[in-house]
Short mmCIF file of C-alpha atoms and ligand atoms in Angstrom, two decimals:
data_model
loop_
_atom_site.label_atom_id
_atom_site.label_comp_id
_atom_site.label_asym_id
_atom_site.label_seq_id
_atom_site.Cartn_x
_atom_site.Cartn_y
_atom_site.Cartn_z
CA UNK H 192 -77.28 -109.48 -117.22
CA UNK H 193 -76.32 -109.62 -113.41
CA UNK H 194 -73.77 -107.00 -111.96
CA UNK H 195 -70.52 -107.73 -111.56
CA UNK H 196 -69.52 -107.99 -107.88
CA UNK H 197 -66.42 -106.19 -106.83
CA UNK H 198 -63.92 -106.93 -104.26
CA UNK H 199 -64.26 -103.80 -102.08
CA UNK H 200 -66.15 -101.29 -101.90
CA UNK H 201 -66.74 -97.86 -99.64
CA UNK H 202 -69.72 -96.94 -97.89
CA UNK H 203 -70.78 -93.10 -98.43
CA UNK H 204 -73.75 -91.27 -96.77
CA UNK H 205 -75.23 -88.27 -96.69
CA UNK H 206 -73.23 -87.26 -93.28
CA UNK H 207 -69.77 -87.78 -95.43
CA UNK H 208 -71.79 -85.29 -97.96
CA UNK H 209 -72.29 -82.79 -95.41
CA UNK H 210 -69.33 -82.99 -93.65
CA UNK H 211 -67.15 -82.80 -97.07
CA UNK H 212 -69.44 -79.75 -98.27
CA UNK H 213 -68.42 -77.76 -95.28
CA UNK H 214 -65.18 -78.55 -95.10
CA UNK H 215 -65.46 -76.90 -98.72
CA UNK H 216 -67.52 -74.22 -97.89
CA UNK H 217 -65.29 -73.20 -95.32
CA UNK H 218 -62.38 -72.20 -97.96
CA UNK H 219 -60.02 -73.84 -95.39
CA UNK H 220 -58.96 -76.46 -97.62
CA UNK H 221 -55.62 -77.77 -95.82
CA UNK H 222 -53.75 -77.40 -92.36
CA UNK H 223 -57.32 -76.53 -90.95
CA UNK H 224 -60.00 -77.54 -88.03
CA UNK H 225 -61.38 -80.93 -89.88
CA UNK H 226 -58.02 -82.81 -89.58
CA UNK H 227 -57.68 -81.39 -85.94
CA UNK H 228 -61.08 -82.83 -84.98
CA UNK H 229 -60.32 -85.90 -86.70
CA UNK H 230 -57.43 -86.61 -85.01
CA UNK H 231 -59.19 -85.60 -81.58
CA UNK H 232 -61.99 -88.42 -82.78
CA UNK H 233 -59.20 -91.05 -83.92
CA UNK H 234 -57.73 -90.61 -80.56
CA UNK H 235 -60.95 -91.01 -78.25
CA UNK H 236 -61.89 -94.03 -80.64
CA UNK H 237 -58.51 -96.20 -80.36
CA UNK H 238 -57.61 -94.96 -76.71
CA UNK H 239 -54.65 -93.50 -78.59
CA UNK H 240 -53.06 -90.72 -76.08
CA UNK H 241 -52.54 -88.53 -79.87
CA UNK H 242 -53.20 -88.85 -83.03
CA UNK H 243 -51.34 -87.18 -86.06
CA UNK H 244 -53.33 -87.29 -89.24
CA UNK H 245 -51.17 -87.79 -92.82
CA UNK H 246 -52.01 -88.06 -96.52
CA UNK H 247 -51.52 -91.93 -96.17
CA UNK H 248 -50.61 -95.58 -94.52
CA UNK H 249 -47.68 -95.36 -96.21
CA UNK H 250 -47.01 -91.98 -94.68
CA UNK H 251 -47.80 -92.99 -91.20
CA UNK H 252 -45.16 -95.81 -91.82
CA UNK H 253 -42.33 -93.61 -92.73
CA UNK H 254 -42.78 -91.30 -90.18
CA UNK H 255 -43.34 -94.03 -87.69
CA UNK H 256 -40.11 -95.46 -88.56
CA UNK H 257 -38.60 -92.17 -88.03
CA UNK H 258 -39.86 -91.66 -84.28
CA UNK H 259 -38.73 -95.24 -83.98
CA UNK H 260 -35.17 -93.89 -84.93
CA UNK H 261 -34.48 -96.67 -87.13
CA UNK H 262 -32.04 -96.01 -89.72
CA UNK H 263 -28.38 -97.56 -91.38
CA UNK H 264 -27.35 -100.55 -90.05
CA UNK H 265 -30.08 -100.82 -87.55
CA UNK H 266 -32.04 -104.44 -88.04
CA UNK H 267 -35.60 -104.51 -87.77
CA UNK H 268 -37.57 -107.52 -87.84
CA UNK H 269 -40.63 -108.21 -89.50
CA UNK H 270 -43.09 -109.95 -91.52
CA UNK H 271 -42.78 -110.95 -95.07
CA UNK H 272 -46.49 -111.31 -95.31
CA UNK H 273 -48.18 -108.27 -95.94
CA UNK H 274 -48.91 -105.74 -97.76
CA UNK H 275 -45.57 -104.16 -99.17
CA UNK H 276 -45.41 -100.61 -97.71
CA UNK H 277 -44.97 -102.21 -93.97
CA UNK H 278 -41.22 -103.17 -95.38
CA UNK H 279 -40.41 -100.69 -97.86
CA UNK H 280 -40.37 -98.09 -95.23
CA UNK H 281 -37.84 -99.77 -93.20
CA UNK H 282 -35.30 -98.77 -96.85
CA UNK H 283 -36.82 -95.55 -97.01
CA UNK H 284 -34.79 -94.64 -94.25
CA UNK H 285 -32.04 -97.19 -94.87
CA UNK H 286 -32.63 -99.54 -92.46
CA UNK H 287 -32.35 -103.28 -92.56
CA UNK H 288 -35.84 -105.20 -92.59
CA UNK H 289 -35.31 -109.21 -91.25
CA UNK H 290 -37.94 -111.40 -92.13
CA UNK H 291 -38.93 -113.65 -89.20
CA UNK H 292 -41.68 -116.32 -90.34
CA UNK H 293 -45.47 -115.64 -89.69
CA UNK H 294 -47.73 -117.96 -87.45
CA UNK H 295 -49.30 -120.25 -90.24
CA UNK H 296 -53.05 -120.08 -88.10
CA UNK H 297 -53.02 -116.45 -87.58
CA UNK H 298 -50.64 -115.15 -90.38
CA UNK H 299 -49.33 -112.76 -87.91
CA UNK H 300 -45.58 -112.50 -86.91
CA UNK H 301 -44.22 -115.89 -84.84
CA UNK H 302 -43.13 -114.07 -81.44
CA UNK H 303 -40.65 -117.59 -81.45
CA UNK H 304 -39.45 -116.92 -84.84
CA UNK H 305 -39.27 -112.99 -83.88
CA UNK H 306 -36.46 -114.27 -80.76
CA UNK H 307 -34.50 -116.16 -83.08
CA UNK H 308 -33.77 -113.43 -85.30
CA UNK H 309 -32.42 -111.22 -83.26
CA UNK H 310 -28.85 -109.70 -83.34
CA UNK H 311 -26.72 -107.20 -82.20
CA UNK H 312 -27.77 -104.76 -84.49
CA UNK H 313 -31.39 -105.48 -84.07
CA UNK H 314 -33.18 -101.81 -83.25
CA UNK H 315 -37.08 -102.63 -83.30
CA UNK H 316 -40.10 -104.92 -84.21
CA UNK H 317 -42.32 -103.90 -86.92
CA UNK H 318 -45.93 -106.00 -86.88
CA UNK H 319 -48.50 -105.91 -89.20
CA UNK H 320 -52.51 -106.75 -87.84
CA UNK H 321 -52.86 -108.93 -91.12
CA UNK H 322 -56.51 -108.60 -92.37
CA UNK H 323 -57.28 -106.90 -89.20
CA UNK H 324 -56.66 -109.80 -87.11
CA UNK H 325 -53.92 -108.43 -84.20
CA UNK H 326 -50.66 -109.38 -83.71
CA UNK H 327 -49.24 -111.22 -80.55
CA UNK H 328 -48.26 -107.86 -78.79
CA UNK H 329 -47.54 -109.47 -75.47
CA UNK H 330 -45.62 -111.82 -76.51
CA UNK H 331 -43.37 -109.35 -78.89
CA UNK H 332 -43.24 -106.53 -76.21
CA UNK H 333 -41.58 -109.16 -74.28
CA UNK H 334 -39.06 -110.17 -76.59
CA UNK H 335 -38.94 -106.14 -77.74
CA UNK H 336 -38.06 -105.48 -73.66
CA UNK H 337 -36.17 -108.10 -73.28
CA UNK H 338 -33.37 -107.00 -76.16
CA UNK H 339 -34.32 -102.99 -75.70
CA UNK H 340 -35.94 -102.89 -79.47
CA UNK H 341 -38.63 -100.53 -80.21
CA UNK H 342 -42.31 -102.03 -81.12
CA UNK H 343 -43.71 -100.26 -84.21
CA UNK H 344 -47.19 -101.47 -85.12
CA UNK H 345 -49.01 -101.67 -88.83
CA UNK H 346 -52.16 -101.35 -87.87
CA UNK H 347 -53.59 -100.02 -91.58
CA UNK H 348 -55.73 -103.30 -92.18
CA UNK H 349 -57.06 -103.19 -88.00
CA UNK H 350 -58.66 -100.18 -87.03
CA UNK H 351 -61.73 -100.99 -84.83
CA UNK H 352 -59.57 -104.31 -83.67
CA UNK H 353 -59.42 -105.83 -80.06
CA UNK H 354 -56.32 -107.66 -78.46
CA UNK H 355 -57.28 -108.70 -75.11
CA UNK H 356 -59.97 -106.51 -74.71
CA UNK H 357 -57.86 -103.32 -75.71
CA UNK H 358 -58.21 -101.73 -78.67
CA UNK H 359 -55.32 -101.99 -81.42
CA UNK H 360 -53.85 -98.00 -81.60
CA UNK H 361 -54.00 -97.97 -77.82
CA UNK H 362 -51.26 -101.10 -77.24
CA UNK H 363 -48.17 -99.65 -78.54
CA UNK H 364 -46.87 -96.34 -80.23
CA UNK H 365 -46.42 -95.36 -82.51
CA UNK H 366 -49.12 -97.53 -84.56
CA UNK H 367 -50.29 -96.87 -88.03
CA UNK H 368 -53.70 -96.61 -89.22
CA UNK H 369 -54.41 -96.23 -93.00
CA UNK H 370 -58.04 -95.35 -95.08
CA UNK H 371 -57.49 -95.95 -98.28
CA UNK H 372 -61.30 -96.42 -99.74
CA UNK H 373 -60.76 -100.13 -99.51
CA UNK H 374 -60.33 -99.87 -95.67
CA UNK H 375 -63.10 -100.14 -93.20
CA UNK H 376 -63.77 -96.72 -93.52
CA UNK H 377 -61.72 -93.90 -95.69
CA UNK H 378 -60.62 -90.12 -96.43
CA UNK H 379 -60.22 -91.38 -99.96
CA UNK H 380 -56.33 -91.70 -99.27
CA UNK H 381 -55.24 -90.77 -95.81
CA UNK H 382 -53.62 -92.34 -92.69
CA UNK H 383 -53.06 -91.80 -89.41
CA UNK H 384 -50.23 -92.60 -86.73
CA UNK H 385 -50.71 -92.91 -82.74
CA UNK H 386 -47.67 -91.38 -80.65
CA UNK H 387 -47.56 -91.60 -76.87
CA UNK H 388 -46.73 -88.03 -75.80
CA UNK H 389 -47.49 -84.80 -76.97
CA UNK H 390 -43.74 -84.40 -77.71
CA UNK H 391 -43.76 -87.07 -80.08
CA UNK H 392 -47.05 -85.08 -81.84
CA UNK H 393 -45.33 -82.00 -82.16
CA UNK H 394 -42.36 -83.87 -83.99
CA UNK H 395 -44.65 -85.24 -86.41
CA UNK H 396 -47.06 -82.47 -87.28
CA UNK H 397 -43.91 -81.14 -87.85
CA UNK H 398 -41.83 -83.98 -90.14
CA UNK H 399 -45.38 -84.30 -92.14
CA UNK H 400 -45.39 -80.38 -92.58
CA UNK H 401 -41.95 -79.85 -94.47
CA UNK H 402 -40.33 -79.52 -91.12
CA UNK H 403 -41.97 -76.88 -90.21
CA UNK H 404 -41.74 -75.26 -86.67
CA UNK H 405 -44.81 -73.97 -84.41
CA UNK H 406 -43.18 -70.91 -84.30
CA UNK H 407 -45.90 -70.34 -87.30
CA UNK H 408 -43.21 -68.95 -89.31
CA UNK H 409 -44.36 -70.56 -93.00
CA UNK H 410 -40.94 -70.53 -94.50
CA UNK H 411 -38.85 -71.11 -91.13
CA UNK H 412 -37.92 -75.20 -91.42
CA UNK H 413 -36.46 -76.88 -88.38
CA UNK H 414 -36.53 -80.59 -89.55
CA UNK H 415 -35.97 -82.53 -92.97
CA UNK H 416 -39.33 -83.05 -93.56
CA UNK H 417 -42.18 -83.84 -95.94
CA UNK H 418 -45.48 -82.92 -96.83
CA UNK H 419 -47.28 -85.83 -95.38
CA UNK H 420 -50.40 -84.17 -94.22
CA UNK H 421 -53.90 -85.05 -94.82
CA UNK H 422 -56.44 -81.92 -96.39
CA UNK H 423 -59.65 -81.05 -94.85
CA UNK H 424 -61.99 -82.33 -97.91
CA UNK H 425 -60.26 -86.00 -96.64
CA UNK H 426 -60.44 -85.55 -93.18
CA UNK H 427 -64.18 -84.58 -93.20
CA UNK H 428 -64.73 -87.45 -95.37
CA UNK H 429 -62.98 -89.41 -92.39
CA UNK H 430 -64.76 -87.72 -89.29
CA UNK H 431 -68.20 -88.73 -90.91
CA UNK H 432 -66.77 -92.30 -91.30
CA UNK H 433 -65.54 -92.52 -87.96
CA UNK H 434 -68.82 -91.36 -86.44
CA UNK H 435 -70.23 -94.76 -88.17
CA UNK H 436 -67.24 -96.76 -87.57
CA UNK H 437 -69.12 -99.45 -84.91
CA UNK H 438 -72.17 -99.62 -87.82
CA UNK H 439 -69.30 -100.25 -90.65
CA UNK H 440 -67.38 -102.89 -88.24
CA UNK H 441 -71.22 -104.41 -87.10
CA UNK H 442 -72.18 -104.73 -90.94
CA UNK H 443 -68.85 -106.48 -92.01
CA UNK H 444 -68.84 -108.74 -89.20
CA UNK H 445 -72.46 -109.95 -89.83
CA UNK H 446 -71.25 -110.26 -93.83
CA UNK H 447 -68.20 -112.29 -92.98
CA UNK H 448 -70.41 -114.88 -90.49
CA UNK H 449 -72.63 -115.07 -93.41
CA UNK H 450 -69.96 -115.99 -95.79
CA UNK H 451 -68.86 -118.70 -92.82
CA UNK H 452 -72.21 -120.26 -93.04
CA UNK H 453 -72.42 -120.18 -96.85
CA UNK H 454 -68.72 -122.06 -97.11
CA UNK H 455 -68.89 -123.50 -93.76
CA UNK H 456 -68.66 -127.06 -95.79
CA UNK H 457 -67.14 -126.42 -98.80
CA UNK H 458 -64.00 -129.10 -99.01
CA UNK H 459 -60.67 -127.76 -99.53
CA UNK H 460 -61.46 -124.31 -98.95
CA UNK H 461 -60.28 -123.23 -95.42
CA UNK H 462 -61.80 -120.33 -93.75
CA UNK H 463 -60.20 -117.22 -91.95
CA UNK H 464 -59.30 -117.84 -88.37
CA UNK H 465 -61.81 -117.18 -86.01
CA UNK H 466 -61.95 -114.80 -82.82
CA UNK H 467 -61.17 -115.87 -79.73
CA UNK H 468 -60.82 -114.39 -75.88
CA UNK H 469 -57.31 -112.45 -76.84
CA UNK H 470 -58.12 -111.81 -80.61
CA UNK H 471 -61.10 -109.13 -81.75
CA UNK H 472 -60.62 -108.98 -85.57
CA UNK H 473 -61.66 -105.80 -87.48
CA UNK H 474 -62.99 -107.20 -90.47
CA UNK H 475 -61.03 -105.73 -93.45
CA UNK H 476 -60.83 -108.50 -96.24
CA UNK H 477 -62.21 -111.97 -96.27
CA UNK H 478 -59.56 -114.13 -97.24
CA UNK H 479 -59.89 -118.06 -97.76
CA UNK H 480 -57.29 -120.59 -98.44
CA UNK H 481 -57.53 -123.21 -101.10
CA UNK H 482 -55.81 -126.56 -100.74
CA UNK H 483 -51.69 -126.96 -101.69
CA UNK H 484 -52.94 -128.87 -104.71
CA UNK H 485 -55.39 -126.30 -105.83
CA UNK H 486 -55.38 -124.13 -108.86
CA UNK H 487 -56.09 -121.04 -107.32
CA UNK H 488 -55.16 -118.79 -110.21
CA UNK H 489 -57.39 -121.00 -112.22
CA UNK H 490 -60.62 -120.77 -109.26
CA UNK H 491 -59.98 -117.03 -109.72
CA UNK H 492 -60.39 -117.37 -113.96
CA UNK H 493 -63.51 -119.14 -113.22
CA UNK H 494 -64.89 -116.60 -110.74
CA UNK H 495 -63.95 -113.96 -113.22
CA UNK H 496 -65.81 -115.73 -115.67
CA UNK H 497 -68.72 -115.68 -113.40
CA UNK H 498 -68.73 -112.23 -112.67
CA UNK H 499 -66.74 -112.49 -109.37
CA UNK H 500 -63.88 -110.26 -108.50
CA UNK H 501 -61.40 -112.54 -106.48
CA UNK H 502 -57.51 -111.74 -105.73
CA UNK H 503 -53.96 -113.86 -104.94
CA UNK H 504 -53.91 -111.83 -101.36
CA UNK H 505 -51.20 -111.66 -100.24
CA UNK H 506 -47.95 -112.38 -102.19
CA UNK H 507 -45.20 -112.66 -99.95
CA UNK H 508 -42.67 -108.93 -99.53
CA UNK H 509 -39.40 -111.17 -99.91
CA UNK H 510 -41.04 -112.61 -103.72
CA UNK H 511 -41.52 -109.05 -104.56
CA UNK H 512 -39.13 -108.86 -107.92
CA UNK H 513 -37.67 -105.38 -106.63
CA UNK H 514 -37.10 -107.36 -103.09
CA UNK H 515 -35.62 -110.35 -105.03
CA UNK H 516 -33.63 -108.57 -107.29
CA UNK H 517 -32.02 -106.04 -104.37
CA UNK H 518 -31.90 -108.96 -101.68
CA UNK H 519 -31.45 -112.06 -102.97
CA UNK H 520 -34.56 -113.51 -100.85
CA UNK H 521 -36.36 -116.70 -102.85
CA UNK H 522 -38.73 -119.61 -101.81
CA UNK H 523 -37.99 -121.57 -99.34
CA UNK H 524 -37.25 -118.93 -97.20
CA UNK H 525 -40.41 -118.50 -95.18
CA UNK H 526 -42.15 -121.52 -95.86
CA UNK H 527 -45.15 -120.42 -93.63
CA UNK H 528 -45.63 -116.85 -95.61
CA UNK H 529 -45.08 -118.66 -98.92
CA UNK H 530 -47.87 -121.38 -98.16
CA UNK H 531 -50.16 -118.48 -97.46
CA UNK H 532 -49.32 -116.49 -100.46
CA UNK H 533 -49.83 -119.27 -102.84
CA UNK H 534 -52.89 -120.11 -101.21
CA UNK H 535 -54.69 -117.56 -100.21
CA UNK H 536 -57.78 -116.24 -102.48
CA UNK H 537 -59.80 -112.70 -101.22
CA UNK H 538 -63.56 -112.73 -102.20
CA UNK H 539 -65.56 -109.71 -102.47
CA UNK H 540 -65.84 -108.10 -99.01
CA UNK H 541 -67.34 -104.76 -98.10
CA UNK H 542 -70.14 -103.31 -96.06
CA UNK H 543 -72.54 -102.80 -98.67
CA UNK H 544 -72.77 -106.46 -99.67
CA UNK H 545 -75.73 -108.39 -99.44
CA UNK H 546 -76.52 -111.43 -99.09
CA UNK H 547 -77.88 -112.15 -102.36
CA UNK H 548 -73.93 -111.36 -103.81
CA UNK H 549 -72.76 -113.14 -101.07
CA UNK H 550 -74.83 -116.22 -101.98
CA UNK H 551 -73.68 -115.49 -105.60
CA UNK H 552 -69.97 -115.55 -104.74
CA UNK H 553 -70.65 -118.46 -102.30
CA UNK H 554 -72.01 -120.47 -105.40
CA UNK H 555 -69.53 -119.43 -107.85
CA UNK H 556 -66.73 -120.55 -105.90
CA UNK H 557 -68.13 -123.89 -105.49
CA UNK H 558 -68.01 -124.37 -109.02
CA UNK H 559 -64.73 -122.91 -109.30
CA UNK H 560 -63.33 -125.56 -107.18
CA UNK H 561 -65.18 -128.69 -107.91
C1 PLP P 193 -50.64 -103.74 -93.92
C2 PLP P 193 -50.63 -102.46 -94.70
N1 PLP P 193 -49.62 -101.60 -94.51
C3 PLP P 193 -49.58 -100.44 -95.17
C4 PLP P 193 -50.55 -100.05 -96.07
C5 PLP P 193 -50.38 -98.77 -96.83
O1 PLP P 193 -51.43 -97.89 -96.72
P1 PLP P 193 -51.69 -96.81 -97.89
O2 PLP P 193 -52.17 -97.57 -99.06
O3 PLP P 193 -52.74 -95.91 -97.29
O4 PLP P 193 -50.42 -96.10 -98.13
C6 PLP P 193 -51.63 -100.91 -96.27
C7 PLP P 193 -52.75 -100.54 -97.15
O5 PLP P 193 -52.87 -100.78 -98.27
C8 PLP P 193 -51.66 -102.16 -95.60
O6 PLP P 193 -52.65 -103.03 -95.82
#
C-alpha cells in the first residue's frame, strides 16, 4: 500500500527540539525572552522597523485593523479572494469591507478596480499577498495617498516574499504575518504584525496583553484589550524556524519548479503565475487552475481515490454563507474572484516533499483530468 500524500505539511528538526525544550526548561512559559528574540529575528529578517508577536494571523489582523483606526462607518476596500480572516476583521471592529475585483493573472487586488471603489467614507486598503505572491503596493500606495486611506497588508501566506527587490513586512505597516503549521514555517499557531515606530509597538504589546500598561502593574489596564500574545513553547518553535527560513523557502521553490516541469504540458491545467523583476513569490501553496468546463470537484474525487490530498482553494469571502446571508453579496459580483474560486485546485505542497510524491501527484492528476 503507498502512503497517502497530504496537502501540507511542517518541517521539524532537532534545533525546533532544542529550542522548544529550553524554552520549557526555563519555567518561563509566557510573556518571556523567546517571543522577545523572536520578534527581534522577525524584524532583522523582513526589514520590519518592529515586530509584535501574537497567538495568531487572525490576531495580527485585528489588531492591525485597530492601529489602522478603522471602525463604524469607515469603508475599507479589499479582496474577496482570500482566505476569510483578511475580511472578517474589518466586522470585528465594525467596519465596512468593499470588495474591489482581483487581477485575474496575479489574483491579487486590481489597483484600477481598488480607484473605482472609493468613496467618501473610504478609510484604508486592506491587501492580501495571495499564495505568497505580493500585491501591487506601488500602485495601491498611490491610490491609498492619493485619497489619504491607510494601507494595511495580509501578508500571512508571504513571509520570505520580494516586491521589487524589498522584502514584503518591510513595504508598509502595519503588515501581518501568520504560522499556522501549514505556513512556510510555524509556532504551531502564532502570528506576527510589523508597526513602523516604537509607539505603535508599545500600543500593541499592550492591546494583545489585556490592555495592559508598562507600568508593570499586572492588574492596572489602560486599553480594551485582549490576550493576543504568543507563549514561549511557540515562539521557540518559531525562532528555530526562522533560523532555517532561506532553506524552507530554497526547498519549496525547487519543489514548485519541479511540479512546473512535471505539468508543464498537461492541457487544461494552468499553472501558478510565475516571478518576474517586481514579483518574488514565497512559495506557500501550489495552486493550479483547471479549465471553465472542468469538473474540478470531480478531479479532486479522483485524486482522493488515488491517494492524493487536493483542495477547492480558494472560495471566494463574498460566497461565504455567513457573508451572503449578512450582505447580500452573490455571483456575478466579482467575476474575476469567482473564476478563480471555481477553478482553482491546491496539490500537495510542503518542504518535505519529494519528488517521487511529486511525480505521484503529477501522474494522478493526469488521469484525473483526461
Ligand atoms: C491570507 C490569510 N489571512 C489570514 C490568515 C489567518 O491566519 P491564522 O490562521 O494564523 O489566524 C491566513 C491563514 O490561514 C491567511 O492565509
Amino acid at each position: 500500500m503507498t502512503e497517502d500524500i497530504p496537502l501540507s505539511a511542517p518541517w521539524i528538526g532537532e534545533r525546533e527540539e532544542e529550542l522548544v525544550l529550553e524554552a520549557l526548561r526555563s519555567g518561563r512559559l509566557s510573556l518571556g525572552p523567546m517571543a522577545e528574540r523572536f520578534e527581534r529575528a522577525l524584524a532583522e529578517r523582513t526589514g520590519a522597523p518592529y515586530v509584535v508577536t501574537v497567538s495568531s494571523g487572525t490576531a495580527g489582523l485585528h489588531l492591525a485593523v485597530r492601529l489602522a483606526g478603522f471602525g463604524p462607518g469607515d469603508e475599507v476596500v479589499t479582496t474577496p479572494f482570500s482566505f476569510v480572516a483578511s475580511a472578517n476583521c474589518l466586522l470585528y471592529e465594525e467596519a465596512t469591507p468593499v470588495f474591489a475585483d482581483v487581477d485575474p493573472t496575479t489574483l491579487n487586488l486590481d489597483p484600477a478596480a481598488v480607484e473605482a471603489a472609493v468613496t467618501e467614507r473610504t478609510k484604508g486598503i486592506l491587501a492580501v499577498d495571495i499564495f505568497g505572491y505580493p500585491a501591487e503596493y506601488d500602485e495601491l500606495r498611490k491610490v491609498a495617498e492619493k485619497h489619504g486611506l491607510v494601507l494595511v497588508e495580509d501578508a500571512c501566506e508571504a513571509l520570505g516574499a520580494e516586491y521589487r527587490g524589498r522584502p514584503v513586512g518591510s513595504l508598509s505597516h502595519p503588515a501581518v504575518f501568520a504560522f499556522y503549521p501549514n505556513k512556510q514555517m510555524t509556532t504551531g499557531e502564532g502570528g506576527a504584525v510589523t508597526v513602523a515606530t516604537e509607539e505603535d509597538w508599545a500600543l500593541l504589546k499592550s492591546l494583545s496583553n489585556q490592555g495592559r500598561l508598562d507600568s508593570g502593574e499586572w492588574l492596572t489596564h489602560g486599553h480594551l484589550g485582549f490576550n493576543y500574545r504568543l507563549d514561549e513553547l511557540s515562539a521557540a518553535l518559531g525562532l528555530a524556524q526562522l533560523e532555517r527560513l532561506d532553506e524552507i523557502l530554497e526547498r519549496r521553490a525547487e519543489a514548485a519548479a519541479r511540479y512546473a516541469e512535471l505539468l508543464g504540458d498537461l492541457e487544461g491545467v494552468e499553472l501558478p503565475l510565475s516571478d518576474d523583476d517586481d514579483h518574488r513569490r514565497s512559495w506557500f501553496v501550489y495552486v493550479v487552475r483547471l479549465a471553465e468546463d472542468g469538473d474540478r470537484d470531480e478531479v479532486i474525487t479522483r485524486l482522493a481515490g488515488e491517494g492524493v490530498a487536493a483542495k477547492p482553494y480558494l472560495p471566494s469571502i463574498h460566497l461565504q454563507p455567513y457573508w451572503r446571508e449578512r450582505f447580500g453579496t452573490r455571483e456575478g459580483m466579482f467575476p474575476a474572484a469567482e473564476s478563480a474560486s471555481r477553478r482553482s485546485l491546491a496539490l500537495p505542497f510542503h518542504t518535505t516533499l519529494t519528488s517521487g510524491e511529486q511525480a505521484r501527484v503529477a501522474d494522478a492528476l493526469r488521469r484525473a483530468v483526461a
